[in-house]
Coordinates of C-alpha atoms and ligand atoms in Angstrom, one line a residue:
X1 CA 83.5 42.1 58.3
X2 CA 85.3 40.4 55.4
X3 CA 87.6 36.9 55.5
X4 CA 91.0 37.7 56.9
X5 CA 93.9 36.8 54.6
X6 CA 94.8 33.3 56.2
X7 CA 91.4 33.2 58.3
X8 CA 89.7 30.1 59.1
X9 CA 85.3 30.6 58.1
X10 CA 84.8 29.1 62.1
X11 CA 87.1 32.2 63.2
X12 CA 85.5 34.6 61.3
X13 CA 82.4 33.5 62.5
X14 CA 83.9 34.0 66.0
X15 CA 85.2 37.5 65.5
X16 CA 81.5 38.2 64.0
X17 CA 79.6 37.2 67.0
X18 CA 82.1 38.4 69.6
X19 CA 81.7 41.9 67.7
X20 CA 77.7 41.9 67.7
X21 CA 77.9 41.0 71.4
X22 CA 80.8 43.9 72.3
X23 CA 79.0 46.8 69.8
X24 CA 75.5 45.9 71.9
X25 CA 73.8 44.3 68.9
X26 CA 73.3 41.0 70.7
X27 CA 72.8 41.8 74.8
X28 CA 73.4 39.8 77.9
X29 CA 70.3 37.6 77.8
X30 CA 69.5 37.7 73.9
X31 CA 68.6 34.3 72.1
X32 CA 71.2 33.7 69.1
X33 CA 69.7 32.4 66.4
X34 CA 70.6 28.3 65.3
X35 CA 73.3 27.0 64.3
X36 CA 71.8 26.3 61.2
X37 CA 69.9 29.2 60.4
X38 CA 73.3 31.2 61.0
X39 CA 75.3 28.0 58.6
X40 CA 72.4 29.4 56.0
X41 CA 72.6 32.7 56.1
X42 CA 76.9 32.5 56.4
X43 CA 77.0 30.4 53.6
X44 CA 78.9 27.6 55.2
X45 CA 78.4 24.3 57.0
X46 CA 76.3 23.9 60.3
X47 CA 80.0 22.6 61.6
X48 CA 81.9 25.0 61.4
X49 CA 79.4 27.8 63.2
X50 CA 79.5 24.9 65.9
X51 CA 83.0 24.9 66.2
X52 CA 82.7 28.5 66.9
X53 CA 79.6 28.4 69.4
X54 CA 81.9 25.8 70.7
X55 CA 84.8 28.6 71.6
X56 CA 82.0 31.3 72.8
X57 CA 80.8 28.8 75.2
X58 CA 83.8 28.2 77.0
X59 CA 85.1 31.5 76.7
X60 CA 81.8 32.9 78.3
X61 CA 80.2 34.3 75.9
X62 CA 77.5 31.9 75.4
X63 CA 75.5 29.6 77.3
X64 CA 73.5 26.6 75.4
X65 CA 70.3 26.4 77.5
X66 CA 68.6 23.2 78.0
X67 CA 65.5 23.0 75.3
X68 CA 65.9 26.6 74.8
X69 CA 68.5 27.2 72.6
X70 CA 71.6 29.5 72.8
X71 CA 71.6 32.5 74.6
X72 CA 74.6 35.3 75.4
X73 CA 75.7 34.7 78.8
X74 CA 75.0 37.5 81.6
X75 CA 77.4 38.6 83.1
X76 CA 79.6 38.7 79.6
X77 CA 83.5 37.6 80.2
X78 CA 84.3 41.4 79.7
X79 CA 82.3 42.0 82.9
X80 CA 85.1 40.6 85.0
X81 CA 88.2 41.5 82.7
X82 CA 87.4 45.5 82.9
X83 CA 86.1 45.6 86.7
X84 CA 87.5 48.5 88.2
X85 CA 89.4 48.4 91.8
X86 CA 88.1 51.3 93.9
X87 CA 88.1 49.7 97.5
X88 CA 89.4 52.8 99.6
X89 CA 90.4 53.2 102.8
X90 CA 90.4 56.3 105.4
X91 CA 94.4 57.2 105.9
X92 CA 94.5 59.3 109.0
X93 CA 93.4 58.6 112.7
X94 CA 91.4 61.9 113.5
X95 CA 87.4 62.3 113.9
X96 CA 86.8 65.5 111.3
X97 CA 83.8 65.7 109.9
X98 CA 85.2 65.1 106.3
X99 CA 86.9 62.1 107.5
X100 CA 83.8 60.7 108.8
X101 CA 82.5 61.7 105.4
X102 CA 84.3 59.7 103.7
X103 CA 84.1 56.8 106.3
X104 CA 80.7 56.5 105.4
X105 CA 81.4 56.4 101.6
X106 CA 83.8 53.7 101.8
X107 CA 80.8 52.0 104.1
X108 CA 78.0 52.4 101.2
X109 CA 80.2 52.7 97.8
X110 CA 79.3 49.2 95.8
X111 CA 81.7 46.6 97.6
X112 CA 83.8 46.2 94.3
X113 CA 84.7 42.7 95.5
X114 CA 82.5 40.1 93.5
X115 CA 82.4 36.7 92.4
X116 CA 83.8 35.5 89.0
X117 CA 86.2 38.8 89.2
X118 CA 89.5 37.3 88.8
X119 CA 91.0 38.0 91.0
X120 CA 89.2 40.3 93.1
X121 CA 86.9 37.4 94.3
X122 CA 87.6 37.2 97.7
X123 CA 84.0 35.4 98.8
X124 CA 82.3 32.2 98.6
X125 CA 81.5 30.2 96.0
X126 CA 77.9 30.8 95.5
X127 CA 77.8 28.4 92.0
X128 CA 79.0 25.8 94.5
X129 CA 76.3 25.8 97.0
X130 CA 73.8 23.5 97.8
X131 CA 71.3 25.3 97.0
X132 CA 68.4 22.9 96.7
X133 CA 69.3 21.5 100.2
X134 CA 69.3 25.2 101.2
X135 CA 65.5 25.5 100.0
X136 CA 64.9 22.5 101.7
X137 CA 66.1 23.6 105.0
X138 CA 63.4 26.8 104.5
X139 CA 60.8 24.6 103.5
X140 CA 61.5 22.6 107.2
X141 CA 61.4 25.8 108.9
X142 CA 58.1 27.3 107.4
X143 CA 56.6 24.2 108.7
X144 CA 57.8 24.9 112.2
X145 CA 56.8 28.1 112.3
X146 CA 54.3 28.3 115.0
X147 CA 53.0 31.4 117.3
X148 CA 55.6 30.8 119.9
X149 CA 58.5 31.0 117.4
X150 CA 56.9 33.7 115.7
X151 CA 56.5 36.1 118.4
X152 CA 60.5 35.1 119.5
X153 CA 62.3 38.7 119.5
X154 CA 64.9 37.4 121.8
X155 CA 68.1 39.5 120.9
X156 CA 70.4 37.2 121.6
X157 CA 68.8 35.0 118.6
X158 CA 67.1 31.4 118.5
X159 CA 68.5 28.9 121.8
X160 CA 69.0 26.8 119.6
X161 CA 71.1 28.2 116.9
X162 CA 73.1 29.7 120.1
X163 CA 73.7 26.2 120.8
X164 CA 74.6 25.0 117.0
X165 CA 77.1 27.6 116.8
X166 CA 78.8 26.6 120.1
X167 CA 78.8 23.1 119.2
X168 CA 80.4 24.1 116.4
X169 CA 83.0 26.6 117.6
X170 CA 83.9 23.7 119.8
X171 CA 85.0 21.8 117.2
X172 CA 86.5 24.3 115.0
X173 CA 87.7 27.2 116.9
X174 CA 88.5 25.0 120.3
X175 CA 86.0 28.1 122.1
X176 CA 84.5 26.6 125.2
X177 CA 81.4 28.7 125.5
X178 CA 78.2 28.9 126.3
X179 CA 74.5 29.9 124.2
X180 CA 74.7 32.8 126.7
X181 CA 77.5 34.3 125.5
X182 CA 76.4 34.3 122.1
X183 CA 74.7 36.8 120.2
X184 CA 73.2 36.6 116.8
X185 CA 74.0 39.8 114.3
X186 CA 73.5 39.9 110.5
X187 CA 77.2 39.7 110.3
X188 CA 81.0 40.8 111.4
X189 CA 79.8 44.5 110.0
X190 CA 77.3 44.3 112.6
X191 CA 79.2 42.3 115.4
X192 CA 81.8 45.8 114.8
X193 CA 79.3 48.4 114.7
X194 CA 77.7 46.8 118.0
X195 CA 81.2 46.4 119.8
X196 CA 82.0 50.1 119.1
X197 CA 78.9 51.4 120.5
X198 CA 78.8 49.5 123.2
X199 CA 82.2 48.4 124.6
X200 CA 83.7 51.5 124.3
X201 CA 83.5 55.0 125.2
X202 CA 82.5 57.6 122.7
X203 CA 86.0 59.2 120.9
X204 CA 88.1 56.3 122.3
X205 CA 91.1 55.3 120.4
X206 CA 90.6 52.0 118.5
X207 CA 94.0 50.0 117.3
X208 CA 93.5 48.7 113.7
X209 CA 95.4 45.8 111.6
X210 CA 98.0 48.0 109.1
X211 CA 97.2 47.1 106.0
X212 CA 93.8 45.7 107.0
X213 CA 90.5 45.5 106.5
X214 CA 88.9 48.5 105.1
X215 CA 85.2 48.0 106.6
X216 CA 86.4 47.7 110.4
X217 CA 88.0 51.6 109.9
X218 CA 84.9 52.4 107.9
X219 CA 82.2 51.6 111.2
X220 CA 84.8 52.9 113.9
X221 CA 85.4 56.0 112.2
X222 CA 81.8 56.1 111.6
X223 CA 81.6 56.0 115.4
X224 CA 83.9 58.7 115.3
X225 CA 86.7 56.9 117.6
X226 CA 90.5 58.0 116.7
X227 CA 91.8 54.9 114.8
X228 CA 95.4 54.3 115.4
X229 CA 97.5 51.8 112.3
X230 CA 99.6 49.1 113.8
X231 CA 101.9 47.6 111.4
X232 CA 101.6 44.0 111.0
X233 CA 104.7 41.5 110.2
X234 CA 105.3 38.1 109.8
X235 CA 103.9 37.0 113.6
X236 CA 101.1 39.3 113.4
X237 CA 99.8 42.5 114.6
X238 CA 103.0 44.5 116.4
X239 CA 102.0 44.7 119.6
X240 CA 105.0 46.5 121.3
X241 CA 103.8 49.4 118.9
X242 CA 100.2 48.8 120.3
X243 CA 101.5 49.2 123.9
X244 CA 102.6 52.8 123.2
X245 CA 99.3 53.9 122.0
X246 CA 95.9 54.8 124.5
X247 CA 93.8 52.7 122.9
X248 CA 90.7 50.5 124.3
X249 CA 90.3 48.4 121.7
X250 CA 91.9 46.5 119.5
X251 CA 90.8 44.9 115.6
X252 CA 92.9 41.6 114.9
X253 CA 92.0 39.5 112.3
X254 CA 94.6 36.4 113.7
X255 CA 93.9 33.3 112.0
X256 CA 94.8 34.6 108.7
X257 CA 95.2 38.3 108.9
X258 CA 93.2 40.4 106.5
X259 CA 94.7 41.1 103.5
X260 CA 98.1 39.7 104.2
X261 CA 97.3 36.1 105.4
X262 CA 99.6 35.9 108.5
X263 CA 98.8 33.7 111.1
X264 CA 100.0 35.4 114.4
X265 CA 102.2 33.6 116.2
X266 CA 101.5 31.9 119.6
X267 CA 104.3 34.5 121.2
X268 CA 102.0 37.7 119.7
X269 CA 99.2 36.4 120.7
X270 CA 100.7 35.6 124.4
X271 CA 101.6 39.5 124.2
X272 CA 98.3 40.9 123.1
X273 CA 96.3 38.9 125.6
X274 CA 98.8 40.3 128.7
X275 CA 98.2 43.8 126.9
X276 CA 94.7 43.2 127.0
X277 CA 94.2 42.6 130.4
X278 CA 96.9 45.2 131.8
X279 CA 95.5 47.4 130.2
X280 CA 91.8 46.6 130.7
X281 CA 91.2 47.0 126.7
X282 CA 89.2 44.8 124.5
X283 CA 90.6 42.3 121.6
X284 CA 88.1 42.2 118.8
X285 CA 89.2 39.2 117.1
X286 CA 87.6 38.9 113.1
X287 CA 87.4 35.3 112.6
X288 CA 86.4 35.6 108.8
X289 CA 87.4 33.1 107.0
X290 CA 89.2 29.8 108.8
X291 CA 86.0 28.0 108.3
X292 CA 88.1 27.1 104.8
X293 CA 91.8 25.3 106.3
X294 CA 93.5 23.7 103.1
X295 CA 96.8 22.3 104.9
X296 CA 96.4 21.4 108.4
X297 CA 93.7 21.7 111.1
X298 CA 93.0 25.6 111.3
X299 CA 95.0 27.2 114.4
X300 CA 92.7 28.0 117.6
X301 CA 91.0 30.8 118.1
X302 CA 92.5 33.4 120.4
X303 CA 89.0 33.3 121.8
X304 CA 90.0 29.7 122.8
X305 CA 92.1 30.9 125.9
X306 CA 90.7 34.1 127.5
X307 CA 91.5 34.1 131.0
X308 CA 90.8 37.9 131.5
X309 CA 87.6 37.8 129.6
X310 CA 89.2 40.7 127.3
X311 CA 88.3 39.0 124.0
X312 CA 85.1 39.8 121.6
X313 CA 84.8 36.9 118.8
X314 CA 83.0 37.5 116.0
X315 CA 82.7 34.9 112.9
X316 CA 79.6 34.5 110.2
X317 CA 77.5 32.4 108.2
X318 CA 77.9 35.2 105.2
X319 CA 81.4 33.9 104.5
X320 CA 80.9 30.2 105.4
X321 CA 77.6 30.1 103.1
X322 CA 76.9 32.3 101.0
X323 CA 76.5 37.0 101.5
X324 CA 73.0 37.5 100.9
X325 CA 72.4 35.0 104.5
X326 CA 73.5 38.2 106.7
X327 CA 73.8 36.1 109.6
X328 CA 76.7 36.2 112.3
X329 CA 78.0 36.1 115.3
X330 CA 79.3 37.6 118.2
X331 CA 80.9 35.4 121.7
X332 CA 81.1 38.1 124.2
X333 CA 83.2 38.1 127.3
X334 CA 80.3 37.7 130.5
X335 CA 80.7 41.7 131.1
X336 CA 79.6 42.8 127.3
X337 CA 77.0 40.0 126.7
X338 CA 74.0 42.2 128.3
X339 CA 75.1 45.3 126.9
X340 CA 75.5 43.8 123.5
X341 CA 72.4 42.3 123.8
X342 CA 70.5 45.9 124.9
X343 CA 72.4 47.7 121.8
X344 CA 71.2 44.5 119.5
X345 CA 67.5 44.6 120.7
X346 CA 67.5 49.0 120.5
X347 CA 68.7 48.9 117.5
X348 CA 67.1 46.2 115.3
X349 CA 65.6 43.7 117.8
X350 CA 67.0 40.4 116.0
X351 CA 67.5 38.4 112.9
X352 CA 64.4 37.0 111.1
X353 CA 63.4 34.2 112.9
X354 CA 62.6 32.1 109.6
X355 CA 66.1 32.5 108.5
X356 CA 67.2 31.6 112.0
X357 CA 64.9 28.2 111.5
X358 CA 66.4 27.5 108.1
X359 CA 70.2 27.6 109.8
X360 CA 69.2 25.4 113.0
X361 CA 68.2 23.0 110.3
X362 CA 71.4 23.2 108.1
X363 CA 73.4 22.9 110.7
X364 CA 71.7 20.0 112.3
X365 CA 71.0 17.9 109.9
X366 CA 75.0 17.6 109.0
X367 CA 74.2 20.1 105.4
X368 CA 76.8 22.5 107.1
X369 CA 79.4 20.3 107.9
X370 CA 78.8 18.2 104.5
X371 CA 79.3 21.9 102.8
X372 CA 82.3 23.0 104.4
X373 CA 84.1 19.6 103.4
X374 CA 82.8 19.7 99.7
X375 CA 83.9 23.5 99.9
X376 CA 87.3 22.9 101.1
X377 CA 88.1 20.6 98.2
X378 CA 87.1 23.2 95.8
X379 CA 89.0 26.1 96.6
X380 CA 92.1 23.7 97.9
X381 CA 91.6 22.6 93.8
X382 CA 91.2 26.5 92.6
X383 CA 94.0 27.5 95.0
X384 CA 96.2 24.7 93.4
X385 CA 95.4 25.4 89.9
X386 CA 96.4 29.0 90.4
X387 CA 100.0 28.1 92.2
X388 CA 100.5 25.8 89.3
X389 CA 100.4 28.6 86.7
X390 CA 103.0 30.3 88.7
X391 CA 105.2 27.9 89.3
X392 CA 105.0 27.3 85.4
X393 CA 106.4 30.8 85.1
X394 CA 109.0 31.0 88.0
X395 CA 107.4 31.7 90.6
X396 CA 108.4 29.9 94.2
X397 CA 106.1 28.3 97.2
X398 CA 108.2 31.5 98.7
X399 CA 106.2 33.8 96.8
X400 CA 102.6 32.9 98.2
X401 CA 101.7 33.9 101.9
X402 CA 98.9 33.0 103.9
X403 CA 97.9 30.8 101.2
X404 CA 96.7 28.0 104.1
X405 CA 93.1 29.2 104.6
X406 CA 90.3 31.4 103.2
X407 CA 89.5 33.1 100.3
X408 CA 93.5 34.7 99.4
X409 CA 96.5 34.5 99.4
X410 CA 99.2 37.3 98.5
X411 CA 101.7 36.9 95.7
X412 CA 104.6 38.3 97.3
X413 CA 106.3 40.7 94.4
X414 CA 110.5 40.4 94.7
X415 CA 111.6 43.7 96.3
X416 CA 112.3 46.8 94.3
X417 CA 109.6 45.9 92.3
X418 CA 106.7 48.5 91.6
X419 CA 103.8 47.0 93.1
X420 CA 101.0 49.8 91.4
X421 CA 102.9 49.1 88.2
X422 CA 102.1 45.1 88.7
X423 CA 98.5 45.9 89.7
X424 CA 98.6 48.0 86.3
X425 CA 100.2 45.6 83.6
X426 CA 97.9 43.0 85.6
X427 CA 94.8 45.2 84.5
X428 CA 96.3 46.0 80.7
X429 CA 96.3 42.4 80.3
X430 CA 92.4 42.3 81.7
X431 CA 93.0 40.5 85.3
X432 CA 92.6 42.9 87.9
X433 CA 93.9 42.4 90.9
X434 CA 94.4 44.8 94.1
X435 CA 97.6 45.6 95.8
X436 CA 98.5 45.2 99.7
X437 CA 98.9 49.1 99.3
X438 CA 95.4 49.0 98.9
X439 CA 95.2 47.4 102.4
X440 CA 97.4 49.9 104.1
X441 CA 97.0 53.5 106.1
X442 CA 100.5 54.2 106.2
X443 CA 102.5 55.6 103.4
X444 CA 106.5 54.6 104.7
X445 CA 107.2 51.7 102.4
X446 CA 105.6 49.1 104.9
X447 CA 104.3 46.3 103.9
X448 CA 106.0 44.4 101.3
X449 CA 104.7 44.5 98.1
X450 CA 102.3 41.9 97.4
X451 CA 99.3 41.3 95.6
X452 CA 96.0 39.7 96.8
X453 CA 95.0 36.6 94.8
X454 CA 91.2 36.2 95.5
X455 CA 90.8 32.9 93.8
X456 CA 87.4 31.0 95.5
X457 CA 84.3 32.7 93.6
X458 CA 86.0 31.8 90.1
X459 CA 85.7 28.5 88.1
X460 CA 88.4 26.2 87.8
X461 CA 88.7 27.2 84.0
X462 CA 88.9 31.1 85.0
X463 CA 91.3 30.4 88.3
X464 CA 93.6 28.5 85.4
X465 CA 93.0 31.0 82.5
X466 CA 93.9 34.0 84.3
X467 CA 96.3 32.9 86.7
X468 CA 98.3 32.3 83.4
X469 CA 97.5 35.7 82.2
X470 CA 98.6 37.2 85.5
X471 CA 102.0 34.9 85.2
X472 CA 102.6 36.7 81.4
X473 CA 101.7 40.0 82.8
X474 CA 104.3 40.0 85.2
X475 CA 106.9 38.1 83.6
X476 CA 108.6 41.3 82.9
X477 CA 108.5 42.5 86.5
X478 CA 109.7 38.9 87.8
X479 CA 112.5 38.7 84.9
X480 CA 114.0 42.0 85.6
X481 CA 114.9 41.0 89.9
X482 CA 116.0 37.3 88.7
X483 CA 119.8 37.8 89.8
X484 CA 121.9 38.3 86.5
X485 CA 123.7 35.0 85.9
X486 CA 127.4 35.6 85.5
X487 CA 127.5 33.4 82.3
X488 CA 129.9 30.9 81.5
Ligands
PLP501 C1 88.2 40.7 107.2 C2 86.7 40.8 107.0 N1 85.9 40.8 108.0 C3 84.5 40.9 107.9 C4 84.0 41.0 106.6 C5 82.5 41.2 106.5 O1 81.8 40.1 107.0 P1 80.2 40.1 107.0 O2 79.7 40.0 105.6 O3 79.8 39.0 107.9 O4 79.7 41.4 107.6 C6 84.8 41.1 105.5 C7 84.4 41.2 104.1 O5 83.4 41.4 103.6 C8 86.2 40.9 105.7 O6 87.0 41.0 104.6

């Protein structure tokens, strides 16, 4: 690869090692060889390759191991600027046998959401956690592990991790309830999968969040209940729409809705609670992600006034830690508790009891609470560094909604502009980044177009880098609906 007319040695060096790594000469993994040997066999000064290893390094190409040398990072850069978007969901309400199909496709195709993928990452920060006080926690618990404990089946979970997670509902979610309620799962998945085998009658009509979350369709239709779309708006799921449908249950993600971060309003939820209990339905409220509350204290839970006893909660230590944990939670109303419990225990008894141990201890030794603060400050920062890259190109605090909490928040697009098209000059410009559209099962122009931000499983240099990239992208979108100035 000869010397560019004009070209520095320390960016030809560059170009020579980005190209070994992109033809598959040097893998993910692979030990470079020194600085020096490479200065030798270049012809040129153990500086300038430096410089260059310099440049790799922060661009993510390579990683200088302690004692060991250099070595190309895995996963390379590129593995987040080419991920391809592919999260699908079912469009239509009936129970065929093909849509089932392709329920359960859309329940085992490779979750395409992943950390470092700007800006697809829409989970926790696993770089960030406290790992080694995680281990520690496990060694704790091995050491309590005794016969009793060991022979604990209970499908309601460990007392007391039912009792940590009141405590701390209590304080977070302002629920008043009791370890009896409580019943531990290996996450919302499984808090949903229970609920629809248990709370409601086979081929009922379940009310889902429209857009929303593509893994609550997935296990109902998988279920094979009728799924009916409500549309959601600015307060929330519609509930005078809801009210003209027969279902028994509805899906409500209400502290920041999934995908399009709307809180519902106290008026909504006033509605959906009456409709609840006229009707004698159940309210399955997805409390995913307000762990993570960046401006003020995170809004109750609707869980935290049930009168009628019409409301499931569900929340889990996947989102608030980190995925791999597969513990959550269910708070059941007093008439579900025993038949969620029965389904739990048929099904797949209960959650490991070491992992169980490892949590009492998190929790109780103040690791959990110490993490959520630490956390909260990191992704308030990420969040933060992203908005400034917008604002640097235009956009308004106008443009970003539900930024307040979680993992997201949606870049509102002005209207009349092509959201695909944005999703597709985001990609050509190697951020990828998925659409409300994505999100929705109706096909009449509702919702606004927006695009979801997932900003928390990045660094702070890739939430900065590619937030500008995403600003240049769709500078020409943004340009073209600025109002033409009359001129002077
Ligand atoms: C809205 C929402 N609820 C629930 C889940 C799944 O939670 P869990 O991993 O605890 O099953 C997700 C995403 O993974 C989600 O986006």
């Amino acid at each position: 690869m000869p010397l560019q007319p004009g070209e520095r040695k320390q960016q030809w060096v560059y170009r020579q090692i980005v190209s070994a790594i992109e033809s598959g000469l040097l893998r993910p993994g692979d030990s470079v060889p020194s600085t020096r040997e490479l200065a030798a066999r270049w012809g040129t000064s153990r500086g300038v390759v430096e410089v260059a290893f310099e440049k790799l390094g922060e661009e993510g190409y390579l990683q200088a191991m302690a004692g060991k040398g250099t070595r190309v990072n895995d996963p390379l850069p590129s593995g987040f600027l080419l991920a391809q978007v592919s999260d699908v969901l079912p469009r239509t309400s009936a129970d065929s046998p093909e849509e089932v199909a392709e329920a359960a496709d859309v329940a085992t195709a490779p979750n395409p959401v992943r950390v470092r993928q700007p800006f697809i990452a829409r989970l926790p920060d696993i770089d960030g956690f406290d790992i080694k006080g995680w281990r520690e926690c496990i060694a704790r618990a091995a050491r309590l592990l005794e016969p009793d404990v060991m022979g604990d089946t209970d499908p309601h979970g460990l007392p007391a991790l039912r009792a940590e997670i009141c405590k701390h509902l209590a304080a977070s979610r302002a629920i008043q309830c009791s370890p009896d309620q409580v019943i531990v799962v290996t996450g919302i998945r499984h808090a949903i999968d229970l609920v629809a085998k248990v709370a409601i009658p086979q081929s009922a009509t379940v009310a889902l969040e429209d857009p929303g979350y593509a893994g609550a369709a997935a296990i109902f239709h998988l279920r094979r209940c009728a799924t009916v779309a409500i549309s959601v708006d600015e307060k929330g799921i519609d509930v005078a729409q809801l009210a003209s449908t027969q279902a028994s249950l509805v899906y409500v993600t209400p502290a920041h809705q999934a995908p399009t971060g709307v809180v519902m309003s106290a008026d909504r939820r006033e509605e959906l609670r009456a409709w609840a209990a006229a009707r004698g339905a159940w309210i399955l409220e997805d409390d995913y992600d307000s762990d993570f509350s960046y401006e003020t204290a995170p809004p109750p839970a609707l869980k935290s006034h049930d009168p009628a006893g019409r409301i499931i909660f569900c929340g889990s230590f996947n989102k608030s830690l980190f995925p791999g944990l597969r513990i959550g939670y269910i708070v059941a109303p007093p008439a579900l508790v025993t038949p969620l419990a029965n389904a739990r225990a048929i099904t797949g008894r209960a959650n490991p009891v070491l992992d169980q141990l490892a949590l009492i201890e998190f929790m109780r030794s103040g690791a959990f609470l110490r993490h959520l603060k630490r956390t909260r400050q990191t992704y308030r920062t990420r969040r933060d560094l992203v908005f400034h890259e917008l604002r640097a190109c235009g956009w308004r605090d106008e443009d970003f909604q539900g930024a307040h909490a979680g993992f997201h928040f949606v870049l509102l697009l002005p209207s009349g502009v092509d959201e695909t098209e944005a999703c597709l000059l985001s990609k050509d410009a190697g951020v990828v980044v998925q659409g409300i559209k994505a999100f929705s099962r109706s096909t009449n122009g509702h919702p606004p177009p927006g695009l979801v931000i997932g900003y928390t499983a990045l660094t702070d240099s890739q939430a900065k880098w590619f937030a500008r990239k995403l600003a240049l992208a769709l500078e020409p979108l943004r340009r073209q609906s600025e109002p033409v100035s009359s001129g002077a």
